[in-house]
XYZ file of C-alpha atoms in Angstrom:
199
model
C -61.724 94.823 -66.830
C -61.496 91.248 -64.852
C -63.610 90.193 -61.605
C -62.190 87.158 -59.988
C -65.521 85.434 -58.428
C -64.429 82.632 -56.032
C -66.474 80.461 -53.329
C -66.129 80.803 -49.925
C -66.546 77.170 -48.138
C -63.855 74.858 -49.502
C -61.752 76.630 -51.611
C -60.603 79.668 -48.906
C -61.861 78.037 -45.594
C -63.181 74.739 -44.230
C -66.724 73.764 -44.745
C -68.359 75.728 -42.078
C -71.408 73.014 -41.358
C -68.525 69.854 -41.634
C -66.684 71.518 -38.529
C -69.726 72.408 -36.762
C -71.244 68.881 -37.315
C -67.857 67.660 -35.804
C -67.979 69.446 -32.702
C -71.150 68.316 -31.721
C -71.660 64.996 -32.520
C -74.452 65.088 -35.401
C -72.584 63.530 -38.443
C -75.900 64.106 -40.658
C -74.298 68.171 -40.314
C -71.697 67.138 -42.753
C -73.996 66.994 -45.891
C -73.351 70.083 -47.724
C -73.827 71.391 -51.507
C -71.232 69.130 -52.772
C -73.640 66.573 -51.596
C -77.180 68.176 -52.403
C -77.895 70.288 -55.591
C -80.678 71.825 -53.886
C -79.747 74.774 -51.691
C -83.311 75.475 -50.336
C -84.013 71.735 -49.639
C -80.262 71.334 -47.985
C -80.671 74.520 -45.653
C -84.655 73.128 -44.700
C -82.756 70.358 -43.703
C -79.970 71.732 -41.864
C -82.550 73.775 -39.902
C -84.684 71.321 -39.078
C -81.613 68.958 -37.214
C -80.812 72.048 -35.573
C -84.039 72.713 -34.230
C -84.401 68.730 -32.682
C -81.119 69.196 -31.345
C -81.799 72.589 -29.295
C -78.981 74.009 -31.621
C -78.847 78.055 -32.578
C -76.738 80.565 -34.257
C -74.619 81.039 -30.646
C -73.391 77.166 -31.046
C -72.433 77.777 -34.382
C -70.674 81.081 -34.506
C -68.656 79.757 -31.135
C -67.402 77.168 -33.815
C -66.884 79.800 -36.331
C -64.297 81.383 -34.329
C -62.012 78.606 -34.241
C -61.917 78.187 -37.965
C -58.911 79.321 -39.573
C -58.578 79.366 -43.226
C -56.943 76.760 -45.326
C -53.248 76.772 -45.063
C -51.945 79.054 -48.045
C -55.476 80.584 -48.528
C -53.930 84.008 -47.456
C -51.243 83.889 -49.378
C -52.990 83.243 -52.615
C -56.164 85.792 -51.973
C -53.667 88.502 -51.285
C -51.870 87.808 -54.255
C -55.146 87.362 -56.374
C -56.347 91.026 -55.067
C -52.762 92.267 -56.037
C -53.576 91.645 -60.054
C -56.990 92.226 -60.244
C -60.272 92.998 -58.240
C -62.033 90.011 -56.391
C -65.178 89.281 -54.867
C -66.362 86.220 -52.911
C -69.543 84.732 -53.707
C -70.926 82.086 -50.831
C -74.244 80.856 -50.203
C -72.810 81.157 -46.584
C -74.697 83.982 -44.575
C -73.528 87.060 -43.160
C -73.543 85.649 -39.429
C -71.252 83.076 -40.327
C -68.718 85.179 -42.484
C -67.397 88.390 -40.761
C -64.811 86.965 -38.090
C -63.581 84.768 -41.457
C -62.994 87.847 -43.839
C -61.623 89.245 -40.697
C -58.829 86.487 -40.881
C -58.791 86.727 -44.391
C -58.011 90.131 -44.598
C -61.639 91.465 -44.970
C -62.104 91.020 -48.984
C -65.524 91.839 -50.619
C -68.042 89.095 -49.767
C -71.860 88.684 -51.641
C -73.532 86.253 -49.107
C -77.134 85.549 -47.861
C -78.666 86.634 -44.048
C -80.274 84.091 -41.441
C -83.293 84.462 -40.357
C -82.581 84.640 -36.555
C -85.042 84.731 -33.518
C -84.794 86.641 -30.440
C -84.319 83.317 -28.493
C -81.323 82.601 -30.902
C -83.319 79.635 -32.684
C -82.534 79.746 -36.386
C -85.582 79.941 -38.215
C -85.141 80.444 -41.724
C -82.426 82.200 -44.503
C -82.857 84.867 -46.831
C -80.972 84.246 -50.237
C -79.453 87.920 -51.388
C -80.683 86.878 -55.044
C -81.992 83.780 -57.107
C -79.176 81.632 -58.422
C -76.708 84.095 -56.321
C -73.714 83.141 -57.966
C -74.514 83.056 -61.144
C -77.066 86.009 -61.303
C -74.270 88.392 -59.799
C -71.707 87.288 -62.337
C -74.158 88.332 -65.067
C -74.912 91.693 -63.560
C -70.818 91.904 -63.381
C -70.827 90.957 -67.018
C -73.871 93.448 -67.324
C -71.780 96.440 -66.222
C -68.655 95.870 -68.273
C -66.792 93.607 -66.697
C -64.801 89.759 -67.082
C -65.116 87.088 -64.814
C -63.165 84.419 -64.067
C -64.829 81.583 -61.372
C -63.349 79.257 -59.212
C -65.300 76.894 -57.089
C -65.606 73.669 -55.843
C -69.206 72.525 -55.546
C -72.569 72.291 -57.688
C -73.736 75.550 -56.970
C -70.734 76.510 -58.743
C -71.166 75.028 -61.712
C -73.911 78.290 -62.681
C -70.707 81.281 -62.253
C -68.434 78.684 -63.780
C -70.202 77.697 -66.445
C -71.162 81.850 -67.367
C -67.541 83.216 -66.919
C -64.567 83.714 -69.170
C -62.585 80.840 -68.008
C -64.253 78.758 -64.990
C -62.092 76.511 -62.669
C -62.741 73.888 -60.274
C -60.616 74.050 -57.252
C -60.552 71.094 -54.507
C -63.971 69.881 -55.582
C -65.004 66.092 -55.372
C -64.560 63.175 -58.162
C -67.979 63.052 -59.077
C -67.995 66.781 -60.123
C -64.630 66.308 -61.712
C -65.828 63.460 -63.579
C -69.617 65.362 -64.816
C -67.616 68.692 -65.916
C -64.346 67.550 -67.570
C -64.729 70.815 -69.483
C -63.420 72.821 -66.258
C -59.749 72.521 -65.715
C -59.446 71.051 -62.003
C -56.950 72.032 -59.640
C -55.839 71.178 -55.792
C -53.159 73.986 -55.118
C -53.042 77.551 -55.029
C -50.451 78.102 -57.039
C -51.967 76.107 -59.696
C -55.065 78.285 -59.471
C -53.418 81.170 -59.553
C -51.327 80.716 -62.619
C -54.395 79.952 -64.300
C -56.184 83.051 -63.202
C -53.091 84.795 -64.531
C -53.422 83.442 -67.744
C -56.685 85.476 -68.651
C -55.533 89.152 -66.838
């Protein structure tokens, strides 16, 4: 049996932080794990801008629910989940995800939590696992299944790297250039044919 494992941020919706950093002014928002390996020191950072700005979790969900997902993102998920079983994995957290999977047509997502106060203030993350992505493909693997990965940034790389066959979809030039070994891809069909290939 095949798992599809694909990212969140990028490859079904628009970087959540890039259109948050947009809307309010504070370009330094943008950075995101296609720019910064290291997920703990990116989110420190990330929390840290928010807290100088006055920023919480209110701002950013009332973002959130203007996001749509990618054009043809739909489409292609509901199409994926017609040949075989899927599951998102996102470093994203669970505040930030459910009016998405609402407009994508609620699949299975494995995400993180914020730490949230009672004022709102963001104050801190809790990652569901170590190496998330790539630690729940090889409890997937441990169980009896396949997976296939798709994803387009360095924290990626791990499920990508672990699965069956391991795509890169959307992802930037740099990563395209260091991992010529993943087959890289900018449309959904193109994904999706490829995903075919191993059901």
């Amino acid at each position: 049996m095949i798992i599809t494992c694909l990212d969140l941020e990028g490859v079904l919706v628009p970087e959540i932080w890039i259109a948050f950093a947009d809307t309010v002014g504070i370009p330094e928002l943008r950075r995101t794990t296609r720019d910064e390996p290291d997920y703990d020191k990116l989110m420190k950072y990330r929390i840290a801008i928010l807290k100088e700005h006055g920023l919480g979790l209110k701002e950013i969900q009332d973002t959130i629910k203007k996001i749509d997902p990618l054009p043809g993102a739909k489409k292609f998920l509901d199409e994926l989940r017609s040949c075989c079983q899927t599951i998102i994995l996102s470093d994203t957290f669970s505040q930030f995800a459910a009016p998405l999977m609402e407009k994508l047509g609620q699949p299975t997502i494995f995400c993180n939590e914020l730490i949230v106060s009672d004022s709102g203030e963001i104050t801190g993350y809790k990652m569901r696992c170590d190496k998330s992505k790539l630690t729940t493909v090889k409890a997937l693997q441990s169980i009896g299944f396949e997976t296939i990965a798709s994803g387009d940034s360095f924290n990626d790389l791990g499920m990508i790297e672990a699965s069956k066959a391991g795509f890169l979809f959307r992802s930037t030039e740099k990563i395209i250039k260091e991992y010529p070994q993943y087959p890289a891809f900018t449309e959904y069909s193109e994904l999706l044919d490829a995903i075919k290939k191993y059901l």
